[in-house]
XYZ file of N, CA and C in Angstrom:
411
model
N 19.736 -41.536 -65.567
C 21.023 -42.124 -65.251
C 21.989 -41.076 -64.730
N 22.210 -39.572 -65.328
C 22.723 -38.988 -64.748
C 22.573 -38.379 -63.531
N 21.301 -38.279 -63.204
C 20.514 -37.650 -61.778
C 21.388 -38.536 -60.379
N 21.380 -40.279 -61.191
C 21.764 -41.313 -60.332
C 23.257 -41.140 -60.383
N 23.842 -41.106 -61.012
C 25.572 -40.578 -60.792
C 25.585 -39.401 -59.792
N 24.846 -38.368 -60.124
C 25.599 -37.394 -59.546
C 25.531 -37.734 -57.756
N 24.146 -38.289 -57.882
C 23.699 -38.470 -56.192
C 24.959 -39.509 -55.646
N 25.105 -40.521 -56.404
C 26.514 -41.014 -55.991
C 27.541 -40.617 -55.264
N 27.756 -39.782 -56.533
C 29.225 -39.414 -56.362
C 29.496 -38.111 -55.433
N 28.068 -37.477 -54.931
C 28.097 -35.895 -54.619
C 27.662 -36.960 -52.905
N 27.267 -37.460 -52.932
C 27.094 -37.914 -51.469
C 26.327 -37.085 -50.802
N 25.223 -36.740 -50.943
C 24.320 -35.507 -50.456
C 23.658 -36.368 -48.927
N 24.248 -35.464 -48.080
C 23.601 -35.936 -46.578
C 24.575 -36.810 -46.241
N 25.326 -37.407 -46.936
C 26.825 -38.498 -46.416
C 27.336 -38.140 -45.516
N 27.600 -38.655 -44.421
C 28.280 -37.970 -43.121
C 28.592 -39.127 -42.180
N 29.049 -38.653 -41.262
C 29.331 -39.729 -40.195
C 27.966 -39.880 -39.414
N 27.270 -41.093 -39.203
C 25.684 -41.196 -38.091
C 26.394 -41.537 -36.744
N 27.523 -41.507 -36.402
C 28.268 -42.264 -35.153
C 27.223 -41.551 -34.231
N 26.538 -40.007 -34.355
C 25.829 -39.464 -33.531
C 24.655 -39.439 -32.799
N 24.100 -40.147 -34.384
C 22.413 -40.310 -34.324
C 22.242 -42.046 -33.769
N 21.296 -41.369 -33.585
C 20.253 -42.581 -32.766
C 18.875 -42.444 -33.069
N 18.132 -43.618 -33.781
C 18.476 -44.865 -33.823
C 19.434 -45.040 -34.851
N 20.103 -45.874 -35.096
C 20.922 -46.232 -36.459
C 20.748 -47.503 -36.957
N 21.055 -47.991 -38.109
C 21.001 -49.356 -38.516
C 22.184 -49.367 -39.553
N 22.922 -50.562 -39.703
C 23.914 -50.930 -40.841
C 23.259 -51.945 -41.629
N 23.403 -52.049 -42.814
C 23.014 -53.263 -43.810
C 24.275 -53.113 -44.484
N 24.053 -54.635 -45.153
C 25.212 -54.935 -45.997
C 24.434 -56.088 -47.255
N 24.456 -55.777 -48.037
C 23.954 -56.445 -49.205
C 24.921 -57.399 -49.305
N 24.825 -58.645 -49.353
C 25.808 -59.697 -48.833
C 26.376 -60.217 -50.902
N 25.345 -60.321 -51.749
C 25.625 -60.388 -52.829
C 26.449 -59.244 -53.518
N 26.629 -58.254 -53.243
C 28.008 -57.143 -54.038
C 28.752 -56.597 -53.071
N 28.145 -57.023 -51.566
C 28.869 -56.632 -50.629
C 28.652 -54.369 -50.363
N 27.575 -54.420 -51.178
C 27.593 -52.691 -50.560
C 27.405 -52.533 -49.441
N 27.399 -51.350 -48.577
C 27.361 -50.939 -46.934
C 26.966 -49.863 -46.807
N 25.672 -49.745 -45.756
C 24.856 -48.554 -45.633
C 24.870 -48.721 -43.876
N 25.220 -47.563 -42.979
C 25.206 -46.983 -41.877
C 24.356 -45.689 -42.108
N 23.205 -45.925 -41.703
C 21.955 -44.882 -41.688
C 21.581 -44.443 -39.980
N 21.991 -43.356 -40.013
C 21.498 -42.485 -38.495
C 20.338 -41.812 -38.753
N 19.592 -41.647 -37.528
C 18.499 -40.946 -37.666
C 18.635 -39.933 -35.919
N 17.985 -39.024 -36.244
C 17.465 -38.005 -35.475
C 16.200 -37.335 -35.372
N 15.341 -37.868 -34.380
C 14.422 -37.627 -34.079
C 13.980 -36.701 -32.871
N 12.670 -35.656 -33.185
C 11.940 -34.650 -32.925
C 10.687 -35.464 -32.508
N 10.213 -36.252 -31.426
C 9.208 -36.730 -31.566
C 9.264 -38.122 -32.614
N 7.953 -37.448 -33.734
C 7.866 -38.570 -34.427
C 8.543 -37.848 -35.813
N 8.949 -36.996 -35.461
C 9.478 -36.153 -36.918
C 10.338 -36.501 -36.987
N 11.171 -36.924 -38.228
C 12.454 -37.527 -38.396
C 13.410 -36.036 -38.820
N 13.893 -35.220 -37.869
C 14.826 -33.872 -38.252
C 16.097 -34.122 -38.934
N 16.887 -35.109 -38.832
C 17.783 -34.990 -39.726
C 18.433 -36.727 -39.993
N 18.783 -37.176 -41.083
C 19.390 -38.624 -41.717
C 21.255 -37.947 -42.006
N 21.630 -39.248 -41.625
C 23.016 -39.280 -41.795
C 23.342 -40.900 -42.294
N 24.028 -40.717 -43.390
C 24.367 -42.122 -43.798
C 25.971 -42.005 -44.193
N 26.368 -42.976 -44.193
C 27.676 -43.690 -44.772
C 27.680 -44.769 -45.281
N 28.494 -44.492 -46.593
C 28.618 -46.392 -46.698
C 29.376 -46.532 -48.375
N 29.864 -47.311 -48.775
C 30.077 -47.678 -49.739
C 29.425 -49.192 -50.794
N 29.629 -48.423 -51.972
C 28.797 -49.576 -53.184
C 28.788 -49.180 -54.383
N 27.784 -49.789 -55.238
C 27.510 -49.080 -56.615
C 26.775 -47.876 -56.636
N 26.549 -47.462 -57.839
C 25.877 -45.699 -57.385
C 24.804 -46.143 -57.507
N 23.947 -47.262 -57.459
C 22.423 -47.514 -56.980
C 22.653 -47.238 -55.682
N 23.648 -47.937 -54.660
C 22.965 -47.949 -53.427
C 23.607 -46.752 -52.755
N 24.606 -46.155 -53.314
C 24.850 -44.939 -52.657
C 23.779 -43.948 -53.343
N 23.269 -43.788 -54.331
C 22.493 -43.076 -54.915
C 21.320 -42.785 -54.228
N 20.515 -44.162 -53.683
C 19.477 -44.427 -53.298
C 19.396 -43.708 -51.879
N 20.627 -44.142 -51.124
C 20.543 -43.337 -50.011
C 20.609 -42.131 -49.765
N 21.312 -41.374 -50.596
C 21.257 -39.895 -50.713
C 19.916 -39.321 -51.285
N 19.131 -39.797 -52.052
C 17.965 -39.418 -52.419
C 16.800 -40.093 -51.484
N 16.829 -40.872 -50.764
C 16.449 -41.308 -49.574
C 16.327 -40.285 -48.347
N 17.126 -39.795 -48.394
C 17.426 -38.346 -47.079
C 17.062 -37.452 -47.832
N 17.082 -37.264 -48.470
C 15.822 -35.913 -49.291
C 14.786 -35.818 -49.341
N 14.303 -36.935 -49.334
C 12.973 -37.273 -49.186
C 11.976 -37.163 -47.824
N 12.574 -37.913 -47.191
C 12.162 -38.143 -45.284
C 13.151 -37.270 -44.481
N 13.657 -36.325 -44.730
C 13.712 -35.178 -43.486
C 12.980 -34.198 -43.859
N 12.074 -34.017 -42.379
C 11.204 -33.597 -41.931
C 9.984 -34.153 -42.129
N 10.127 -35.416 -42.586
C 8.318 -36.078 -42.575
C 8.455 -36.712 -40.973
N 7.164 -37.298 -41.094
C 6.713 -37.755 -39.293
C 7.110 -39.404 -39.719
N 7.526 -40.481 -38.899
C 7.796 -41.677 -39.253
C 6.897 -42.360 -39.555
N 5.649 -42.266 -39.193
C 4.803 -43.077 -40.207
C 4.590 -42.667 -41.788
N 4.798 -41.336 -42.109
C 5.083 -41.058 -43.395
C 5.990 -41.736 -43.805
N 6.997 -41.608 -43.287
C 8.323 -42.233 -43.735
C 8.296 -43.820 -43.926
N 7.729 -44.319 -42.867
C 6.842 -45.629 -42.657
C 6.407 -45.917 -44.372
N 4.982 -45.301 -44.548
C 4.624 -45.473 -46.288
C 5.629 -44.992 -47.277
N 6.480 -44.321 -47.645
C 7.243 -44.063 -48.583
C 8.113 -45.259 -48.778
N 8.422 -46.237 -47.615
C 9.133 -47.226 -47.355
C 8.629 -48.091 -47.928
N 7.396 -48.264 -47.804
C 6.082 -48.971 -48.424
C 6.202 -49.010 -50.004
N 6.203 -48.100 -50.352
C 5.315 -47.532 -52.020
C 6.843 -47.698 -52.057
N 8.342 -47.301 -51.763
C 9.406 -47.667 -52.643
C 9.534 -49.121 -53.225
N 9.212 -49.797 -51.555
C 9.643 -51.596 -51.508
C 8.490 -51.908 -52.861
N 7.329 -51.138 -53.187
C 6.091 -52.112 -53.871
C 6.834 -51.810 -55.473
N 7.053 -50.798 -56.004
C 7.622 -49.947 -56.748
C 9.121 -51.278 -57.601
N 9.823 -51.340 -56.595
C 11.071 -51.968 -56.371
C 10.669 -53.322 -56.825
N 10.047 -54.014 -56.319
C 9.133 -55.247 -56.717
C 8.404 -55.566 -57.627
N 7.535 -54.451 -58.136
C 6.756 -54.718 -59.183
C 7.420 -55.225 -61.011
N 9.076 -55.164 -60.436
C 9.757 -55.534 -62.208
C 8.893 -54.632 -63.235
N 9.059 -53.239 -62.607
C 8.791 -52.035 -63.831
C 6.805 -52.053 -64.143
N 6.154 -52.486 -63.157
C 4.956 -52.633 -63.729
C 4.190 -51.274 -62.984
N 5.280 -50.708 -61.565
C 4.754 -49.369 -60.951
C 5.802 -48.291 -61.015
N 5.717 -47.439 -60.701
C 6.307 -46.209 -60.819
C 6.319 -45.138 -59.572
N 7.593 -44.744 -59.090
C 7.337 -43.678 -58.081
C 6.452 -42.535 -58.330
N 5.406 -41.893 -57.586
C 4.802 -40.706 -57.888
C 6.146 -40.049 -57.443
N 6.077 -38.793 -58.632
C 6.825 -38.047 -58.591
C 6.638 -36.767 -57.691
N 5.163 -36.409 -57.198
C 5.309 -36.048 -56.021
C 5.493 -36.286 -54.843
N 5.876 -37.312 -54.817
C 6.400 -38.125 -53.116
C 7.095 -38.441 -53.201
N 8.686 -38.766 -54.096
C 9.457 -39.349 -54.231
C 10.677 -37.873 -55.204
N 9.741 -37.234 -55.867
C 11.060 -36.357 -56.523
C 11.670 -36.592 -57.714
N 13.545 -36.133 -56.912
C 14.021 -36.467 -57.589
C 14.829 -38.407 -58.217
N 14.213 -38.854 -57.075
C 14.100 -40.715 -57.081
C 13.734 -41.620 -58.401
N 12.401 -40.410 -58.795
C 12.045 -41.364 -59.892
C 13.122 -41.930 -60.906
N 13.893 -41.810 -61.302
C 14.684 -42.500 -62.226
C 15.315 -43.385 -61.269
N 14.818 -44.438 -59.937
C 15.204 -45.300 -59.931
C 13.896 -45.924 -60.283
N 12.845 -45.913 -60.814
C 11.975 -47.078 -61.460
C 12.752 -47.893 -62.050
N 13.644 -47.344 -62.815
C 14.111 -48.194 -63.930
C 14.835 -49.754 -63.344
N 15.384 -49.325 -61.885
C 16.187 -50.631 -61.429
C 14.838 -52.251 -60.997
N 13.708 -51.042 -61.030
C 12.982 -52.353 -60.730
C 12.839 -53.377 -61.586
N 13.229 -53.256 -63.183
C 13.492 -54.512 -64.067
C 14.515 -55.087 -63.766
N 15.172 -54.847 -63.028
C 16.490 -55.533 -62.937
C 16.814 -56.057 -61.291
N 16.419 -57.674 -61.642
C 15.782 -58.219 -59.848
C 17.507 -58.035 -59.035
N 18.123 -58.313 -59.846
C 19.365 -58.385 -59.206
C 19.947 -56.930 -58.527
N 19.252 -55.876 -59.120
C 20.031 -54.395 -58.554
C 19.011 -53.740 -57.617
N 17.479 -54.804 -57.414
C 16.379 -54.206 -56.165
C 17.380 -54.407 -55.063
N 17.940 -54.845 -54.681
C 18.917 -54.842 -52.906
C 19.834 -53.785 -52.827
N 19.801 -53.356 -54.116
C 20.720 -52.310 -53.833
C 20.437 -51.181 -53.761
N 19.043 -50.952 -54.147
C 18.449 -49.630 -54.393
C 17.636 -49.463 -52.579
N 17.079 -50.799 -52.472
C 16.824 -50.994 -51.100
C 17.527 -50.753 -49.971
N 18.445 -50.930 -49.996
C 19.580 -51.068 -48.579
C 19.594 -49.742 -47.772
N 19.135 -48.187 -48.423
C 19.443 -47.782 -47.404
C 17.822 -47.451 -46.764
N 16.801 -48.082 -47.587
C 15.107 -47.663 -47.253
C 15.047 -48.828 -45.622
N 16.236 -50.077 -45.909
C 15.545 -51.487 -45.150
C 16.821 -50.568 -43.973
N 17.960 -49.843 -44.150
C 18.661 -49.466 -42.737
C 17.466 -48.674 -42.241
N 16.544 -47.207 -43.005
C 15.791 -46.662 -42.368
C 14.635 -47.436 -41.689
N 14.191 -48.253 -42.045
C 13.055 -49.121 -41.561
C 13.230 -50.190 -40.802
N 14.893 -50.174 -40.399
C 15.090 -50.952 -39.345
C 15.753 -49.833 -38.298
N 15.766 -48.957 -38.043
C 16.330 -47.840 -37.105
C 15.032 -47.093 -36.822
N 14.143 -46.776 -38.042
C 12.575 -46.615 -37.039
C 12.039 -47.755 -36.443
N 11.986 -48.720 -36.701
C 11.226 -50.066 -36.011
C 12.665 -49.679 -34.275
N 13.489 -49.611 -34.511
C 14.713 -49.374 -33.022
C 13.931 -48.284 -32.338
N 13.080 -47.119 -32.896
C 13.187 -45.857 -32.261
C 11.605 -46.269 -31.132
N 10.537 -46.995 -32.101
C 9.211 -47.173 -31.585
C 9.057 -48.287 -30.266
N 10.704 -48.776 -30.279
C 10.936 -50.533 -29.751
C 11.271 -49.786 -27.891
């Protein structure tokens, strides 16, 4: 729980994406959070994530530990991590992030018991996976 505050509130990688391309915005329409996710791409290497947005410290959390994760992987990596979060997220606590592919993330397993706070932990994995699906298009 504290790992998830601090990523909150410290906004790690938070910045303006007005730059990057591809980008995607989501908006979780049930608490109303907001994720603006930029990407910058090397090829298929994703070199640097820029997000903005406001919410609870799931979904700002998520996104900052989200960009820790996938800069410098290739987008189909990024592609499966997207994968194994969404299955993870879904499973209502029955899977678990490997902690070598995911980090410092793992303490969001815990939101997967709780169906109502998966959109929020999601929002900034579904902006990245809709700004790579923009980059391949």
């Amino acid at each position: 729980q504290q790992l998830i505050v601090e990523h909150a509130t410290a906004g790690e990688w938070q910045g303006d994406p007005a730059g990057f391309q591809p980008q995607s915005h989501q908006v979780n329409p049930t608490c109303d959070d907001e994720i603006t996710l930029g990407v910058r791409l090397d090829g298929e290497r994703i070199e640097e994530v820029r997000w903005d947005g406001r919410g609870c410290a799931i979904s700002q959390a998520s996104a900052s530990l989200l960009t820790g994760i996938v800069e410098g992987s290739t987008t189909q990596q990024s592609r499966g991590l997207i994968d194994e979060f969404r299955a993870v997220m879904r499973s209502r606590g029955e899977r678990e992030l490997d902690e070598a592919r995911f980090g410092d993330a793992v303490p969001l397993n815990g939101v997967s018991r709780y169906v109502a706070r998966v959109t929020c932990a999601m929002l900034a994995w579904v902006a990245l996976e809709q700004a790579l699906e923009q980059a391949s298009a």
